[in-house]
Short mmCIF file of C-alpha atoms in Angstrom, two decimals:
data_model
loop_
_atom_site.label_atom_id
_atom_site.label_comp_id
_atom_site.label_asym_id
_atom_site.label_seq_id
_atom_site.Cartn_x
_atom_site.Cartn_y
_atom_site.Cartn_z
CA MET A 117 -57.16 114.96 121.59
CA ALA A 118 -56.28 118.60 121.47
CA GLU A 119 -58.12 119.24 124.65
CA GLU A 120 -55.81 116.37 126.44
CA LEU A 121 -52.44 117.76 125.19
CA ALA A 122 -53.35 121.23 126.18
CA LEU A 123 -54.15 119.80 129.80
CA THR A 124 -50.78 117.77 129.71
CA SER A 125 -48.49 120.51 128.72
CA GLU A 126 -49.30 122.84 131.37
CA PRO A 127 -46.34 123.22 133.91
CA PRO A 128 -46.69 121.57 137.21
CA ALA A 129 -47.63 123.56 140.25
CA ALA A 130 -45.10 124.78 142.30
CA GLU A 131 -44.50 122.52 145.35
CA GLU A 132 -45.60 124.15 148.66
CA ALA A 133 -42.79 125.64 150.56
CA ALA A 134 -41.60 123.89 153.91
CA PRO A 135 -42.02 125.57 157.04
CA ARG A 136 -39.14 127.53 158.37
CA ARG A 137 -37.73 125.80 161.65
CA GLY A 138 -36.65 127.94 164.77
CA VAL A 139 -33.61 127.57 166.44
CA ASP A 140 -33.27 124.52 168.62
CA TRP A 141 -32.13 126.46 171.85
CA ARG A 142 -32.31 123.14 173.80
CA GLY A 143 -29.96 121.72 171.39
CA GLU A 144 -27.65 124.77 171.24
CA LEU A 145 -27.41 125.05 174.93
CA ARG A 146 -27.01 121.30 175.30
CA GLY A 147 -24.03 121.58 173.13
CA MET A 148 -22.49 124.59 174.91
CA PHE A 149 -22.82 122.57 178.06
CA TRP A 150 -20.70 119.75 176.62
CA LEU A 151 -18.08 121.97 175.40
CA ILE A 152 -17.76 123.79 178.52
CA LEU A 153 -17.42 120.52 180.52
CA ALA A 154 -14.83 119.44 178.07
CA VAL A 155 -12.87 122.40 178.23
CA LEU A 156 -13.07 122.31 182.32
CA GLY A 157 -12.21 118.55 182.16
CA PHE A 158 -9.05 119.31 180.14
CA HIS A 159 -8.11 122.04 182.44
CA SER A 160 -8.70 120.26 185.53
CA PHE A 161 -6.79 116.92 184.65
CA ILE A 162 -4.86 117.32 181.70
CA ALA A 163 -3.10 120.83 181.35
CA LYS A 164 -4.03 124.59 181.49
CA PRO A 165 -2.69 127.86 180.66
CA PHE A 166 -0.97 130.15 183.14
CA TYR A 167 -0.11 133.71 183.01
CA ILE A 168 3.03 135.37 184.55
CA PRO A 169 1.65 138.36 186.40
CA SER A 170 4.86 139.09 188.51
CA GLU A 171 8.61 139.37 188.71
CA SER A 172 9.10 136.82 191.58
CA MET A 173 10.81 134.08 188.78
CA LEU A 174 12.97 136.37 186.92
CA PRO A 175 15.26 135.78 185.20
CA GLY A 176 13.77 132.71 183.57
CA LEU A 177 10.11 133.88 183.59
CA GLU A 178 9.01 137.47 182.83
CA VAL A 179 5.64 139.21 183.13
CA GLY A 180 3.75 138.69 180.09
CA ASP A 181 4.98 134.95 179.44
CA ARG A 182 1.94 132.31 179.02
CA LEU A 183 2.83 128.72 179.78
CA VAL A 184 1.43 125.34 179.82
CA VAL A 185 1.10 123.88 183.24
CA SER A 186 0.53 119.67 183.38
CA LYS A 187 -2.15 118.88 185.97
CA TYR A 188 -1.14 115.32 185.95
CA ALA A 189 2.45 115.56 186.80
CA TYR A 190 2.21 114.84 190.56
CA GLY A 191 -1.48 113.40 190.31
CA TRP A 192 -4.42 115.12 191.42
CA SER A 193 -5.77 116.84 194.71
CA PHE A 194 -8.40 119.32 195.90
CA VAL A 195 -6.70 122.32 194.00
CA SER A 196 -6.78 120.36 190.55
CA PRO A 197 -10.39 120.95 189.41
CA THR A 198 -11.24 124.38 187.77
CA ILE A 199 -14.71 125.24 188.98
CA PRO A 200 -15.56 128.88 187.39
CA ASP A 201 -16.86 131.13 190.26
CA PRO A 202 -19.74 133.14 188.34
CA VAL A 203 -20.04 135.89 190.99
CA ALA A 204 -16.08 136.42 190.87
CA ILE A 205 -16.19 136.51 186.98
CA PHE A 206 -19.16 139.30 186.96
CA ASP A 207 -17.25 141.39 189.61
CA SER A 208 -14.17 141.23 187.46
CA VAL A 209 -15.70 141.60 183.97
CA VAL A 210 -18.60 143.77 184.55
CA LEU A 211 -17.69 145.80 187.71
CA HIS A 212 -14.16 145.97 187.10
CA LYS A 213 -13.39 144.77 190.79
CA PRO A 214 -9.90 142.89 191.27
CA GLU A 215 -10.37 139.30 191.86
CA ASP A 216 -7.53 136.99 192.72
CA SER A 217 -9.23 134.15 191.01
CA TRP A 218 -12.25 133.35 188.82
CA SER A 219 -12.56 129.81 190.19
CA VAL A 220 -14.10 128.37 193.24
CA GLN A 221 -11.64 126.51 195.59
CA LEU A 222 -12.77 123.07 196.91
CA PRO A 223 -12.10 122.67 200.89
CA PHE A 224 -8.94 120.90 201.96
CA ILE A 225 -8.89 117.11 201.14
CA LYS A 226 -5.60 115.23 202.34
CA GLY A 227 -3.88 113.01 199.83
CA ARG A 228 -3.38 113.14 195.91
CA LEU A 229 -4.94 110.64 193.47
CA TRP A 230 -1.91 108.77 192.05
CA GLY A 231 0.50 111.14 193.85
CA LYS A 232 3.95 111.64 193.13
CA MET A 233 6.36 113.95 194.87
CA PRO A 234 8.12 116.54 192.74
CA GLU A 235 11.82 116.71 192.17
CA ARG A 236 14.06 119.39 193.49
CA GLY A 237 14.24 122.25 191.12
CA ASP A 238 10.72 121.61 189.37
CA VAL A 239 8.82 125.05 188.67
CA VAL A 240 5.38 124.20 189.96
CA ILE A 241 1.88 126.07 190.52
CA VAL A 242 0.90 126.30 194.17
CA THR A 243 -2.34 127.60 196.03
CA PRO A 244 -1.23 129.12 199.20
CA PRO A 245 -3.05 127.31 202.18
CA GLY A 246 -6.52 128.89 202.83
CA GLN A 247 -6.40 130.90 199.48
CA SER A 248 -7.58 130.78 195.91
CA SER A 249 -4.80 132.62 194.17
CA ASP A 250 -2.34 130.76 192.21
CA TYR A 251 1.59 131.18 192.77
CA ILE A 252 4.57 130.01 190.57
CA LYS A 253 7.55 129.13 192.53
CA ARG A 254 10.44 126.42 192.35
CA VAL A 255 10.78 123.34 194.76
CA ILE A 256 14.09 123.51 196.70
CA GLY A 257 13.43 120.97 199.75
CA LEU A 258 11.50 117.85 199.97
CA PRO A 259 10.15 116.05 202.98
CA GLY A 260 12.78 115.11 205.67
CA ASP A 261 15.36 117.77 204.19
CA THR A 262 16.77 120.14 206.94
CA LEU A 263 16.75 123.71 205.51
CA GLU A 264 17.89 127.20 206.28
CA VAL A 265 19.14 130.49 204.41
CA ARG A 266 22.43 132.04 205.50
CA GLY A 267 23.49 135.38 203.76
CA GLY A 268 21.39 134.38 200.63
CA VAL A 269 22.78 130.98 200.52
CA VAL A 270 20.49 127.97 201.01
CA ILE A 271 21.76 125.11 202.85
CA LEU A 272 20.01 121.76 202.62
CA ASN A 273 20.95 118.82 204.77
CA GLY A 274 24.03 120.94 206.28
CA GLN A 275 25.49 121.57 202.60
CA PRO A 276 25.33 124.90 201.10
CA VAL A 277 23.71 124.69 197.53
CA ALA A 278 26.56 125.09 195.04
CA ARG A 279 26.54 128.79 193.50
CA SER A 280 28.45 130.49 190.91
CA ALA A 281 30.24 133.72 190.82
CA ILE A 282 28.05 136.71 190.34
CA HIS A 283 27.48 137.31 186.54
CA TYR A 284 25.10 139.72 184.60
CA ARG A 285 22.29 139.38 182.09
CA ASP A 286 20.62 141.84 180.16
CA LEU A 287 16.80 141.55 179.96
CA PRO A 288 14.89 143.96 177.48
CA VAL A 289 12.85 146.84 178.91
CA ASP A 290 9.33 147.18 177.77
CA ALA A 291 5.88 147.95 178.99
CA ASN A 292 5.63 144.43 180.75
CA ALA A 293 9.22 144.52 182.25
CA THR A 294 9.92 148.31 183.33
CA CYS A 295 12.94 147.68 185.47
CA ASP A 296 11.48 149.93 188.09
CA PRO A 297 14.51 151.82 189.55
CA THR A 298 12.73 151.39 193.18
CA GLN A 299 12.96 147.69 192.56
CA TYR A 300 16.19 147.39 190.80
CA PRO A 301 18.23 150.69 191.43
CA GLY A 302 20.93 151.31 188.74
CA ALA A 303 19.98 148.38 186.87
CA ARG A 304 18.64 150.24 183.47
CA VAL A 305 21.64 150.38 181.07
CA THR A 306 21.63 152.36 177.83
CA LEU A 307 23.43 150.19 175.22
CA PRO A 308 25.61 151.89 172.63
CA ASN A 309 22.81 151.26 170.09
CA GLY A 310 20.29 153.10 172.22
CA THR A 311 18.59 150.30 173.56
CA THR A 312 17.55 150.31 177.02
CA VAL A 313 18.12 147.01 179.20
CA CYS A 314 17.49 145.83 182.53
CA ARG A 315 21.23 144.58 183.77
CA LEU A 316 20.54 142.01 186.51
CA PRO A 317 23.23 140.12 188.74
CA ILE A 318 22.73 136.69 188.28
CA VAL A 319 23.92 133.74 190.74
CA THR A 320 23.49 129.95 188.99
CA GLU A 321 22.61 127.46 191.80
CA THR A 322 23.16 123.82 191.22
CA LEU A 323 20.80 121.75 193.63
CA PRO A 324 21.91 118.16 195.22
CA ASN A 325 20.25 116.20 192.27
CA GLY A 326 22.38 118.21 189.62
CA ARG A 327 19.50 120.51 188.38
CA ARG A 328 20.85 124.07 187.62
CA TYR A 329 19.01 127.26 187.11
CA ASP A 330 19.41 130.86 187.29
CA THR A 331 18.67 133.14 190.11
CA VAL A 332 18.69 137.12 190.70
CA ASP A 333 20.85 138.42 193.69
CA LEU A 334 20.03 141.93 194.19
CA GLU A 335 21.02 142.57 197.60
CA PRO A 336 23.39 141.27 200.22
CA ASP A 337 21.26 141.50 203.20
CA SER A 338 17.64 141.23 202.28
CA PRO A 339 15.21 139.85 204.74
CA GLY A 340 14.65 136.56 202.67
CA ASP A 341 18.54 136.32 202.98
CA TYR A 342 18.39 134.77 206.44
CA TYR A 343 15.63 132.07 207.29
CA HIS A 344 16.17 130.04 210.19
CA ALA A 345 19.86 130.91 210.22
CA GLY A 346 21.68 128.56 212.66
CA SER A 347 18.46 126.74 213.39
CA PRO A 348 17.37 124.70 210.26
CA ILE A 349 13.95 123.57 209.99
CA THR A 350 13.12 119.82 209.01
CA ILE A 351 10.41 119.75 206.11
CA PRO A 352 7.53 117.68 207.55
CA ALA A 353 6.41 114.76 205.78
CA GLY A 354 3.99 115.59 202.58
CA HIS A 355 5.33 119.04 202.54
CA VAL A 356 7.71 120.86 199.98
CA PHE A 357 9.58 124.00 200.24
CA LEU A 358 9.25 126.67 197.58
CA MET A 359 11.44 129.70 196.52
CA GLY A 360 11.15 132.26 193.74
CA ASP A 361 14.17 132.53 191.23
CA ASN A 362 14.13 136.37 191.96
CA ARG A 363 15.36 135.88 195.53
CA ASP A 364 15.01 139.52 197.19
CA ARG A 365 11.76 139.96 195.47
CA SER A 366 9.86 136.90 195.88
CA ALA A 367 6.96 136.19 198.53
CA ASP A 368 7.64 132.36 199.09
CA SER A 369 8.05 129.98 201.65
CA ARG A 370 10.46 131.93 203.57
CA PHE A 371 7.76 134.47 204.45
CA ALA A 372 4.58 134.67 206.46
CA LEU A 373 1.47 133.07 204.90
CA GLY A 374 -0.87 136.12 203.70
CA GLY A 375 -1.03 139.56 205.37
CA PHE A 376 1.54 142.18 204.15
CA GLU A 377 4.23 139.76 203.42
CA ARG A 378 1.75 137.49 201.22
CA GLY A 379 4.41 134.63 201.42
CA LEU A 380 3.56 130.59 201.75
CA GLY A 381 4.00 130.44 205.48
CA GLY A 382 6.88 127.86 205.36
CA PRO A 383 6.67 124.16 203.73
CA VAL A 384 3.64 123.94 201.92
CA PRO A 385 1.43 120.49 201.82
CA TRP A 386 2.05 118.68 198.56
CA GLU A 387 -1.86 118.86 198.25
CA ASN A 388 -1.68 122.44 197.39
CA LEU A 389 0.41 122.10 194.35
CA GLY A 390 -1.50 122.60 191.19
CA GLY A 391 0.75 121.16 188.43
CA ARG A 392 4.20 121.55 186.84
CA ALA A 393 5.25 124.49 184.50
CA GLU A 394 6.18 122.87 181.38
CA PHE A 395 7.38 125.41 178.56
CA ILE A 396 6.45 128.80 177.22
CA THR A 397 3.82 129.19 174.46
CA PHE A 398 4.46 132.90 173.66
CA SER A 399 5.10 136.09 175.47
CA VAL A 400 3.94 139.73 175.05
CA ASP A 401 5.64 143.02 175.84
CA GLY A 402 2.51 144.85 176.77
CA ASN A 403 2.14 147.06 174.07
CA ALA A 404 -0.93 145.56 172.52
CA THR A 405 -4.20 147.20 172.25
CA LEU A 406 -7.47 146.67 171.14
CA ASN A 407 -6.18 147.04 167.46
CA PRO A 408 -5.31 143.51 166.31
CA LEU A 409 -2.74 144.85 164.13
CA THR A 410 -0.74 145.42 167.11
CA TRP A 411 -0.76 142.21 168.57
CA TRP A 412 2.10 140.66 166.14
CA HIS A 413 4.25 143.52 167.13
CA ALA A 414 3.83 142.98 171.10
CA LEU A 415 5.13 139.22 170.80
CA ARG A 416 8.47 138.68 172.40
CA PRO A 417 10.77 137.00 169.87
CA GLY A 418 12.73 133.82 171.17
CA ARG A 419 10.49 132.87 173.97
CA ALA A 420 7.81 130.58 172.46
CA GLY A 421 8.56 126.83 173.15
CA THR A 422 11.04 127.56 175.79
CA SER A 423 11.32 124.73 178.11
CA LEU A 424 10.89 125.38 182.15
CA HIS A 425 12.64 122.24 183.13
CA PRO A 426 15.75 122.92 184.75
CA GLU A 427 19.20 122.07 183.06
CA GLN A 428 20.76 118.76 184.30
CA VAL A 429 24.18 118.71 184.90
CA ARG A 430 25.94 115.39 183.99
#
């Protein structure tokens, strides 16, 4: 009996450890593939972020603004899909070569799926014909409109677009908005509190549909102030005429496609519209560094959530 008790009182043998399993690389890659596909699908068909790299849409949009662009507002066209270009990404990130776009551009396909023509005054993303870079401009003319520019005044269907008297707006000067004296001579002003601002001459335009927005009018006789003056063009079917709000510093439909002028070459096929700008998500002044502690201080206050739809005059 004692022997039996001794046998049963021994501690149970330790269970054999289960063998360690390696990383399921196939499963990981499959998960990453579906995640990337979901992100690209969202970018292509729903909405995508957009960064403002130039001052062509001042005063409403500043360098450093981040926007949301809806991809479905006008239906989808050949410029809608976001298709990464590995070569361009490698050249830009690794070799530090300047690249206009990290995406592959599909060949032109006529028409839009569930297409809808934009309204006058919409702020849109456009890919110039035959190019892959994106511009941001405002829709001024629609198919069938006659259009010319005389002395900086847009004349639509024989009627000058309503313009306010010149007034001034002070924009903060920072690393992303330097108010370059060669571009804005005499515009840098130091306020009594010591703050430096960029004081720009503003003209408020009101389109025939009652949509109103501000433009910058720097020079009385810049090249873009006279476009087919005295011999208006008729905007073809399926095309739109686009202009930047910073009228004397914008390459748009008034200027030749590509080359030195880097314009849009006249009215643009509506297939080249990539979407409508909706609102500003956040804006940075260019003073951020790799140190995360500087990121918060680089945010421009008051710009997040700003709508990019023009004011509607009742």
